[in-house]
PDB file of C-alpha atoms and ligand atoms in Angstrom:
ATOM      1  CA  UNK A  10      -0.052   0.024  -0.090  1.00 91.00           C
ATOM      2  CA  UNK A  11       1.431   3.398  -0.874  1.00 96.00           C
ATOM      3  CA  UNK A  12       1.625   5.621   2.195  1.00 97.00           C
ATOM      4  CA  UNK A  13       1.883   9.469   2.287  1.00 98.00           C
ATOM      5  CA  UNK A  14       4.443   8.940   5.093  1.00 98.00           C
ATOM      6  CA  UNK A  15       6.580   5.817   5.815  1.00 97.00           C
ATOM      7  CA  UNK A  16       4.465   3.369   7.608  1.00 96.00           C
ATOM      8  CA  UNK A  17       5.299   2.863  11.336  1.00 97.00           C
ATOM      9  CA  UNK A  18       7.134  -0.338  12.049  1.00 97.00           C
ATOM     10  CA  UNK A  19       4.971  -3.103  13.476  1.00 98.00           C
ATOM     11  CA  UNK A  20       5.774  -3.686  17.248  1.00 98.00           C
ATOM     12  CA  UNK A  21       6.563  -7.284  17.930  1.00 98.00           C
ATOM     13  CA  UNK A  22       7.817  -9.717  20.735  1.00 99.00           C
ATOM     14  CA  UNK A  23      10.291 -12.600  20.339  1.00 98.00           C
ATOM     15  CA  UNK A  24       9.141 -16.010  20.945  1.00 98.00           C
ATOM     16  CA  UNK A  25      11.227 -18.569  22.940  1.00 98.00           C
ATOM     17  CA  UNK A  26      12.600 -21.310  20.537  1.00 96.00           C
ATOM     18  CA  UNK A  27      11.162 -19.554  17.506  1.00 97.00           C
ATOM     19  CA  UNK A  28      12.533 -17.397  14.814  1.00 98.00           C
ATOM     20  CA  UNK A  29       9.107 -15.863  14.000  1.00 98.00           C
ATOM     21  CA  UNK A  30       7.860 -12.923  16.228  1.00 98.00           C
ATOM     22  CA  UNK A  31       4.511 -12.190  18.108  1.00 99.00           C
ATOM     23  CA  UNK A  32       3.057  -8.944  16.455  1.00 98.00           C
ATOM     24  CA  UNK A  33       1.460  -6.602  19.006  1.00 99.00           C
ATOM     25  CA  UNK A  34      -1.813  -5.133  18.076  1.00 98.00           C
ATOM     26  CA  UNK A  35      -2.937  -3.387  21.482  1.00 98.00           C
ATOM     27  CA  UNK A  36      -1.656  -3.475  25.056  1.00 99.00           C
ATOM     28  CA  UNK A  37      -4.344  -3.704  27.851  1.00 98.00           C
ATOM     29  CA  UNK A  38      -3.609  -3.453  31.444  1.00 98.00           C
ATOM     30  CA  UNK A  39      -5.682  -4.519  34.671  1.00 98.00           C
ATOM     31  CA  UNK A  40      -5.410  -2.427  37.683  1.00 96.00           C
ATOM     32  CA  UNK A  41      -5.818  -3.742  41.369  1.00 95.00           C
ATOM     33  CA  UNK A  42      -5.833  -7.352  40.785  1.00 97.00           C
ATOM     34  CA  UNK A  43      -3.936  -8.474  43.733  1.00 96.00           C
ATOM     35  CA  UNK A  44      -5.430  -7.594  46.946  1.00 93.00           C
ATOM     36  CA  UNK A  45      -2.121  -6.767  48.879  1.00 93.00           C
ATOM     37  CA  UNK A  46      -1.162  -4.193  46.112  1.00 92.00           C
ATOM     38  CA  UNK A  47      -4.617  -2.502  46.135  1.00 90.00           C
ATOM     39  CA  UNK A  48      -4.071  -2.072  50.035  1.00 91.00           C
ATOM     40  CA  UNK A  49      -0.676  -0.623  49.763  1.00 94.00           C
ATOM     41  CA  UNK A  50      -2.147   1.936  47.086  1.00 92.00           C
ATOM     42  CA  UNK A  51      -5.047   2.626  49.510  1.00 92.00           C
ATOM     43  CA  UNK A  52      -7.368   1.505  46.698  1.00 90.00           C
ATOM     44  CA  UNK A  53     -10.685  -0.372  47.044  1.00 88.00           C
ATOM     45  CA  UNK A  54     -11.208  -3.460  45.087  1.00 88.00           C
ATOM     46  CA  UNK A  55     -14.425  -4.274  43.192  1.00 88.00           C
ATOM     47  CA  UNK A  56     -13.940  -7.756  41.218  1.00 91.00           C
ATOM     48  CA  UNK A  57     -17.345  -7.391  39.765  1.00 93.00           C
ATOM     49  CA  UNK A  58     -16.216  -4.267  37.855  1.00 93.00           C
ATOM     50  CA  UNK A  59     -12.516  -4.517  36.969  1.00 96.00           C
ATOM     51  CA  UNK A  60     -10.449  -1.428  36.094  1.00 95.00           C
ATOM     52  CA  UNK A  61      -8.708  -1.501  32.734  1.00 98.00           C
ATOM     53  CA  UNK A  62      -6.258   0.910  30.996  1.00 98.00           C
ATOM     54  CA  UNK A  63      -4.258   0.712  27.750  1.00 98.00           C
ATOM     55  CA  UNK A  64      -0.732   1.489  26.509  1.00 98.00           C
ATOM     56  CA  UNK A  65       0.228   2.073  23.197  1.00 98.00           C
ATOM     57  CA  UNK A  66       1.687  -0.861  21.198  1.00 98.00           C
ATOM     58  CA  UNK A  67       4.900   0.645  20.522  1.00 98.00           C
ATOM     59  CA  UNK A  68       5.559   1.254  24.348  1.00 98.00           C
ATOM     60  CA  UNK A  69       6.735  -2.106  24.674  1.00 98.00           C
ATOM     61  CA  UNK A  70      10.562  -2.833  25.158  1.00 98.00           C
ATOM     62  CA  UNK A  71      11.850  -6.116  23.963  1.00 98.00           C
ATOM     63  CA  UNK A  72      15.019  -8.047  23.358  1.00 97.00           C
ATOM     64  CA  UNK A  73      16.975  -6.754  26.395  1.00 95.00           C
ATOM     65  CA  UNK A  74      17.088  -3.222  25.264  1.00 97.00           C
ATOM     66  CA  UNK A  75      17.740  -0.528  27.950  1.00 98.00           C
ATOM     67  CA  UNK A  76      14.763   1.356  29.324  1.00 98.00           C
ATOM     68  CA  UNK A  77      15.395   5.097  29.219  1.00 98.00           C
ATOM     69  CA  UNK A  78      14.320   6.853  32.505  1.00 98.00           C
ATOM     70  CA  UNK A  79      11.175   8.822  31.288  1.00 98.00           C
ATOM     71  CA  UNK A  80      11.071  12.541  31.378  1.00 98.00           C
ATOM     72  CA  UNK A  81       8.566  14.618  33.784  1.00 98.00           C
ATOM     73  CA  UNK A  82       8.922  12.190  36.736  1.00 98.00           C
ATOM     74  CA  UNK A  83      10.976  11.862  40.160  1.00 98.00           C
ATOM     75  CA  UNK A  84       9.191   8.565  40.995  1.00 98.00           C
ATOM     76  CA  UNK A  85       9.310   5.803  38.105  1.00 98.00           C
ATOM     77  CA  UNK A  86       7.878   2.679  39.776  1.00 98.00           C
ATOM     78  CA  UNK A  87       8.195  -1.029  38.723  1.00 98.00           C
ATOM     79  CA  UNK A  88       5.071  -3.172  38.641  1.00 98.00           C
ATOM     80  CA  UNK A  89       6.078  -6.959  37.686  1.00 98.00           C
ATOM     81  CA  UNK A  90       3.083  -8.656  35.906  1.00 98.00           C
ATOM     82  CA  UNK A  91       2.293 -11.736  33.971  1.00 98.00           C
ATOM     83  CA  UNK A  92       1.614 -10.866  30.410  1.00 98.00           C
ATOM     84  CA  UNK A  93      -0.774 -12.961  28.296  1.00 98.00           C
ATOM     85  CA  UNK A  94      -0.639 -12.776  24.354  1.00 99.00           C
ATOM     86  CA  UNK A  95      -3.799 -13.441  22.439  1.00 99.00           C
ATOM     87  CA  UNK A  96      -3.720 -15.787  19.260  1.00 98.00           C
ATOM     88  CA  UNK A  97      -7.646 -15.126  18.848  1.00 98.00           C
ATOM     89  CA  UNK A  98     -10.312 -12.927  19.958  1.00 98.00           C
ATOM     90  CA  UNK A  99     -14.012 -12.204  20.223  1.00 98.00           C
ATOM     91  CA  UNK A 100     -16.498 -10.095  22.159  1.00 98.00           C
ATOM     92  CA  UNK A 101     -18.536 -10.991  25.431  1.00 98.00           C
ATOM     93  CA  UNK A 102     -16.719 -14.094  25.876  1.00 98.00           C
ATOM     94  CA  UNK A 103     -17.247 -16.624  28.862  1.00 98.00           C
ATOM     95  CA  UNK A 104     -14.274 -17.225  30.886  1.00 98.00           C
ATOM     96  CA  UNK A 105     -14.284 -20.872  29.400  1.00 98.00           C
ATOM     97  CA  UNK A 106     -14.289 -19.261  25.744  1.00 98.00           C
ATOM     98  CA  UNK A 107     -11.704 -16.757  26.846  1.00 98.00           C
ATOM     99  CA  UNK A 108      -9.407 -19.458  28.195  1.00 97.00           C
ATOM    100  CA  UNK A 109      -8.897 -20.518  24.576  1.00 98.00           C
ATOM    101  CA  UNK A 110      -7.805 -17.367  22.809  1.00 98.00           C
ATOM    102  CA  UNK A 111      -4.526 -17.419  24.792  1.00 98.00           C
ATOM    103  CA  UNK A 112      -1.476 -17.859  22.484  1.00 98.00           C
ATOM    104  CA  UNK A 113       1.346 -17.550  25.168  1.00 98.00           C
ATOM    105  CA  UNK A 114       2.676 -16.049  28.284  1.00 98.00           C
ATOM    106  CA  UNK A 115       5.309 -13.834  29.290  1.00 98.00           C
ATOM    107  CA  UNK A 116       6.452 -11.257  32.145  1.00 98.00           C
ATOM    108  CA  UNK A 117       6.685  -7.500  31.948  1.00 98.00           C
ATOM    109  CA  UNK A 118       6.813  -4.350  33.746  1.00 98.00           C
ATOM    110  CA  UNK A 119       4.039  -2.007  33.768  1.00 98.00           C
ATOM    111  CA  UNK A 120       6.275   1.121  34.500  1.00 98.00           C
ATOM    112  CA  UNK A 121       4.415   3.877  36.186  1.00 98.00           C
ATOM    113  CA  UNK A 122       5.253   7.604  36.626  1.00 98.00           C
ATOM    114  CA  UNK A 123       3.721   7.235  40.367  1.00 98.00           C
ATOM    115  CA  UNK A 124       3.904  10.989  40.958  1.00 98.00           C
ATOM    116  CA  UNK A 125       1.866  11.730  37.805  1.00 98.00           C
ATOM    117  CA  UNK A 126      -0.691   8.895  38.645  1.00 98.00           C
ATOM    118  CA  UNK A 127      -1.217  10.517  42.084  1.00 97.00           C
ATOM    119  CA  UNK A 128      -1.783  13.902  40.584  1.00 98.00           C
ATOM    120  CA  UNK A 129      -4.120  12.408  38.031  1.00 97.00           C
ATOM    121  CA  UNK A 130      -5.988  10.462  40.895  1.00 96.00           C
ATOM    122  CA  UNK A 131      -6.534  13.651  42.776  1.00 97.00           C
ATOM    123  CA  UNK A 132      -7.798  15.496  39.781  1.00 98.00           C
ATOM    124  CA  UNK A 133      -9.737  12.787  38.454  1.00 97.00           C
ATOM    125  CA  UNK A 134      -7.863  12.875  35.316  1.00 97.00           C
ATOM    126  CA  UNK A 135      -7.060  10.057  32.717  1.00 97.00           C
ATOM    127  CA  UNK A 136      -4.125   7.914  33.618  1.00 97.00           C
ATOM    128  CA  UNK A 137      -2.357   8.058  30.205  1.00 98.00           C
ATOM    129  CA  UNK A 138       0.769  10.425  31.198  1.00 98.00           C
ATOM    130  CA  UNK A 139       1.195   8.169  34.221  1.00 98.00           C
ATOM    131  CA  UNK A 140       1.047   4.713  32.463  1.00 98.00           C
ATOM    132  CA  UNK A 141       1.318   4.930  28.642  1.00 98.00           C
ATOM    133  CA  UNK A 142       4.454   6.691  28.040  1.00 98.00           C
ATOM    134  CA  UNK A 143       7.232   5.791  25.604  1.00 98.00           C
ATOM    135  CA  UNK A 144       9.237   2.579  26.866  1.00 98.00           C
ATOM    136  CA  UNK A 145       6.613   1.995  29.576  1.00 98.00           C
ATOM    137  CA  UNK A 146       6.028  -1.763  28.953  1.00 99.00           C
ATOM    138  CA  UNK A 147       9.257  -3.805  28.833  1.00 98.00           C
ATOM    139  CA  UNK A 148       8.235  -7.625  28.161  1.00 98.00           C
ATOM    140  CA  UNK A 149      10.162 -10.859  27.989  1.00 98.00           C
ATOM    141  CA  UNK A 150      10.166 -13.185  25.219  1.00 98.00           C
ATOM    142  CA  UNK A 151       6.785 -15.213  24.946  1.00 98.00           C
ATOM    143  CA  UNK A 152       6.304 -18.878  25.679  1.00 98.00           C
ATOM    144  CA  UNK A 153       3.722 -20.457  23.689  1.00 98.00           C
ATOM    145  CA  UNK A 154       0.857 -21.872  25.688  1.00 98.00           C
ATOM    146  CA  UNK A 155       1.490 -25.417  24.070  1.00 97.00           C
ATOM    147  CA  UNK A 156       4.769 -25.231  26.004  1.00 97.00           C
ATOM    148  CA  UNK A 157       3.903 -23.704  29.273  1.00 97.00           C
ATOM    149  CA  UNK A 158       0.678 -22.752  31.125  1.00 97.00           C
ATOM    150  CA  UNK A 159       1.193 -21.042  34.584  1.00 98.00           C
ATOM    151  CA  UNK A 160      -1.007 -22.202  37.369  1.00 97.00           C
ATOM    152  CA  UNK A 161      -1.858 -20.955  40.843  1.00 97.00           C
ATOM    153  CA  UNK A 162       1.237 -22.200  42.285  1.00 98.00           C
ATOM    154  CA  UNK A 163       3.477 -20.429  39.666  1.00 98.00           C
ATOM    155  CA  UNK A 164       5.587 -17.742  41.293  1.00 98.00           C
ATOM    156  CA  UNK A 165       6.086 -14.185  39.795  1.00 98.00           C
ATOM    157  CA  UNK A 166       9.176 -12.352  41.153  1.00 98.00           C
ATOM    158  CA  UNK A 167      11.115  -9.193  40.458  1.00 98.00           C
ATOM    159  CA  UNK A 168      14.664  -8.442  41.626  1.00 98.00           C
ATOM    160  CA  UNK A 169      16.250  -5.210  41.261  1.00 98.00           C
ATOM    161  CA  UNK A 170      20.154  -5.215  41.371  1.00 98.00           C
ATOM    162  CA  UNK A 171      19.853  -8.699  43.032  1.00 97.00           C
ATOM    163  CA  UNK A 172      17.470  -7.684  45.849  1.00 98.00           C
ATOM    164  CA  UNK A 173      14.140  -9.232  45.677  1.00 98.00           C
ATOM    165  CA  UNK A 174      11.391  -6.386  45.719  1.00 98.00           C
ATOM    166  CA  UNK A 175       8.228  -8.193  44.580  1.00 98.00           C
ATOM    167  CA  UNK A 176       7.307 -12.033  44.982  1.00 98.00           C
ATOM    168  CA  UNK A 177       3.938 -13.703  44.985  1.00 98.00           C
ATOM    169  CA  UNK A 178       2.274 -16.718  43.671  1.00 98.00           C
ATOM    170  CA  UNK A 179      -0.607 -16.301  40.909  1.00 98.00           C
ATOM    171  CA  UNK A 180      -2.943 -17.747  43.342  1.00 97.00           C
ATOM    172  CA  UNK A 181      -2.998 -14.265  44.684  1.00 97.00           C
ATOM    173  CA  UNK A 182      -4.592 -12.797  41.737  1.00 97.00           C
ATOM    174  CA  UNK A 183      -8.126 -11.510  42.287  1.00 97.00           C
ATOM    175  CA  UNK A 184      -9.411 -12.381  38.824  1.00 98.00           C
ATOM    176  CA  UNK A 185      -7.661 -15.141  37.081  1.00 98.00           C
ATOM    177  CA  UNK A 186      -6.630 -15.188  33.320  1.00 98.00           C
ATOM    178  CA  UNK A 187     -10.018 -16.324  31.772  1.00 98.00           C
ATOM    179  CA  UNK A 188     -12.077 -13.831  34.149  1.00 98.00           C
ATOM    180  CA  UNK A 189      -9.814 -11.036  33.101  1.00 98.00           C
ATOM    181  CA  UNK A 190     -10.278 -11.674  29.519  1.00 98.00           C
ATOM    182  CA  UNK A 191     -13.946 -12.521  29.779  1.00 98.00           C
ATOM    183  CA  UNK A 192     -14.337  -8.970  31.394  1.00 98.00           C
ATOM    184  CA  UNK A 193     -12.271  -7.189  28.989  1.00 98.00           C
ATOM    185  CA  UNK A 194     -13.937  -8.755  26.112  1.00 98.00           C
ATOM    186  CA  UNK A 195     -17.183  -7.117  27.320  1.00 98.00           C
ATOM    187  CA  UNK A 196     -15.620  -3.816  26.898  1.00 98.00           C
ATOM    188  CA  UNK A 197     -13.519  -4.313  23.758  1.00 98.00           C
ATOM    189  CA  UNK A 198     -13.685  -6.865  20.859  1.00 98.00           C
ATOM    190  CA  UNK A 199     -10.486  -8.746  21.502  1.00 98.00           C
ATOM    191  CA  UNK A 200      -8.159  -9.573  18.530  1.00 98.00           C
ATOM    192  CA  UNK A 201      -5.156 -11.774  17.753  1.00 99.00           C
ATOM    193  CA  UNK A 202      -2.234  -9.699  18.510  1.00 99.00           C
ATOM    194  CA  UNK A 203      -3.525  -8.120  21.760  1.00 99.00           C
ATOM    195  CA  UNK A 204      -1.587  -8.459  24.949  1.00 99.00           C
ATOM    196  CA  UNK A 205      -2.823  -8.173  28.443  1.00 99.00           C
ATOM    197  CA  UNK A 206      -0.855  -7.128  31.638  1.00 98.00           C
ATOM    198  CA  UNK A 207      -2.685  -9.078  34.426  1.00 98.00           C
ATOM    199  CA  UNK A 208      -1.747  -6.834  37.494  1.00 98.00           C
ATOM    200  CA  UNK A 209       1.003  -6.521  40.050  1.00 98.00           C
ATOM    201  CA  UNK A 210       1.574  -7.968  43.604  1.00 98.00           C
ATOM    202  CA  UNK A 211       2.681  -5.732  46.541  1.00 97.00           C
ATOM    203  CA  UNK A 212       6.161  -4.375  46.587  1.00 98.00           C
ATOM    204  CA  UNK A 213       6.034  -1.623  43.947  1.00 98.00           C
ATOM    205  CA  UNK A 214       8.819   0.821  44.471  1.00 98.00           C
ATOM    206  CA  UNK A 215      11.008   3.268  42.695  1.00 98.00           C
ATOM    207  CA  UNK A 216      13.552   2.542  39.925  1.00 98.00           C
ATOM    208  CA  UNK A 217      16.546   4.696  39.280  1.00 98.00           C
ATOM    209  CA  UNK A 218      18.935   5.142  36.330  1.00 98.00           C
ATOM    210  CA  UNK A 219      21.581   2.283  36.276  1.00 98.00           C
ATOM    211  CA  UNK A 220      19.069  -0.243  38.087  1.00 98.00           C
ATOM    212  CA  UNK A 221      19.120  -3.776  36.668  1.00 98.00           C
ATOM    213  CA  UNK A 222      15.965  -5.649  36.661  1.00 98.00           C
ATOM    214  CA  UNK A 223      15.220  -9.542  36.390  1.00 98.00           C
ATOM    215  CA  UNK A 224      11.602 -10.413  36.472  1.00 98.00           C
ATOM    216  CA  UNK A 225      10.643 -14.161  36.375  1.00 98.00           C
ATOM    217  CA  UNK A 226       7.376 -16.092  35.926  1.00 98.00           C
ATOM    218  CA  UNK A 227       7.959 -19.689  37.118  1.00 98.00           C
ATOM    219  CA  UNK A 228      11.074 -21.281  35.826  1.00 96.00           C
ATOM    220  CA  UNK A 229      10.659 -20.735  32.106  1.00 94.00           C
ATOM    221  CA  UNK A 230       9.898 -17.016  31.574  1.00 98.00           C
ATOM    222  CA  UNK A 231      12.626 -14.370  32.247  1.00 98.00           C
ATOM    223  CA  UNK A 232      12.955 -10.593  31.438  1.00 98.00           C
ATOM    224  CA  UNK A 233      16.231  -8.902  32.171  1.00 98.00           C
ATOM    225  CA  UNK A 234      17.121  -5.241  31.419  1.00 98.00           C
ATOM    226  CA  UNK A 235      18.403  -2.107  32.637  1.00 98.00           C
ATOM    227  CA  UNK A 236      17.146   1.482  33.309  1.00 98.00           C
ATOM    228  CA  UNK A 237      19.614   4.044  31.383  1.00 98.00           C
TER     229      UNK A 237
HETATM  230 MN1  LIG B   4      -0.113  -2.578  36.869  1.00 91.81          MN
END
């Protein structure tokens, strides 16, 4: 297709053991999906009405690239999250139908300008500047669901400079993956290529220039990188 400006590059995520990559269409995130994190944020939880927000697809950071410290914040926070990549889609899915559209799993950071988020909460403003900034979504290579399906006992963990900052099992999630996708599919028609950040456990804290992060989901999925 002839275009009047150069077409933007298609954001994509590497896949463990494959040369083909996973093309990213949209990035959805759920908030307040672990009770102990909601508590540390002073937020109330309503699992019948989950809170979603989005990031642009080109906010992903892959292949171990450095994460540049963002502008206009003095309080960049890490939120380690399981990431679900969709190979199918649909609207108004039951949890059972939703469980069948998962293509693979990864682990990522929902990076947050916490100071701008606090301001937005106070003013009732949108969260975009706090959540959807450039390079705000580092994500690991994906493992296909044919090779690995996390369960309630799977541990999600984040180390910063070799110190454990966040650690939980997926049993601590308030909504599991089928329930998240079912709820999301009532708000948006999900499509192949969409990825979903599934919420963070307690322990969110500040990142600084030079920090090295290692996020893991079970024994199979790892994200390593550095804030520059
Ligand atoms: Mn989050």
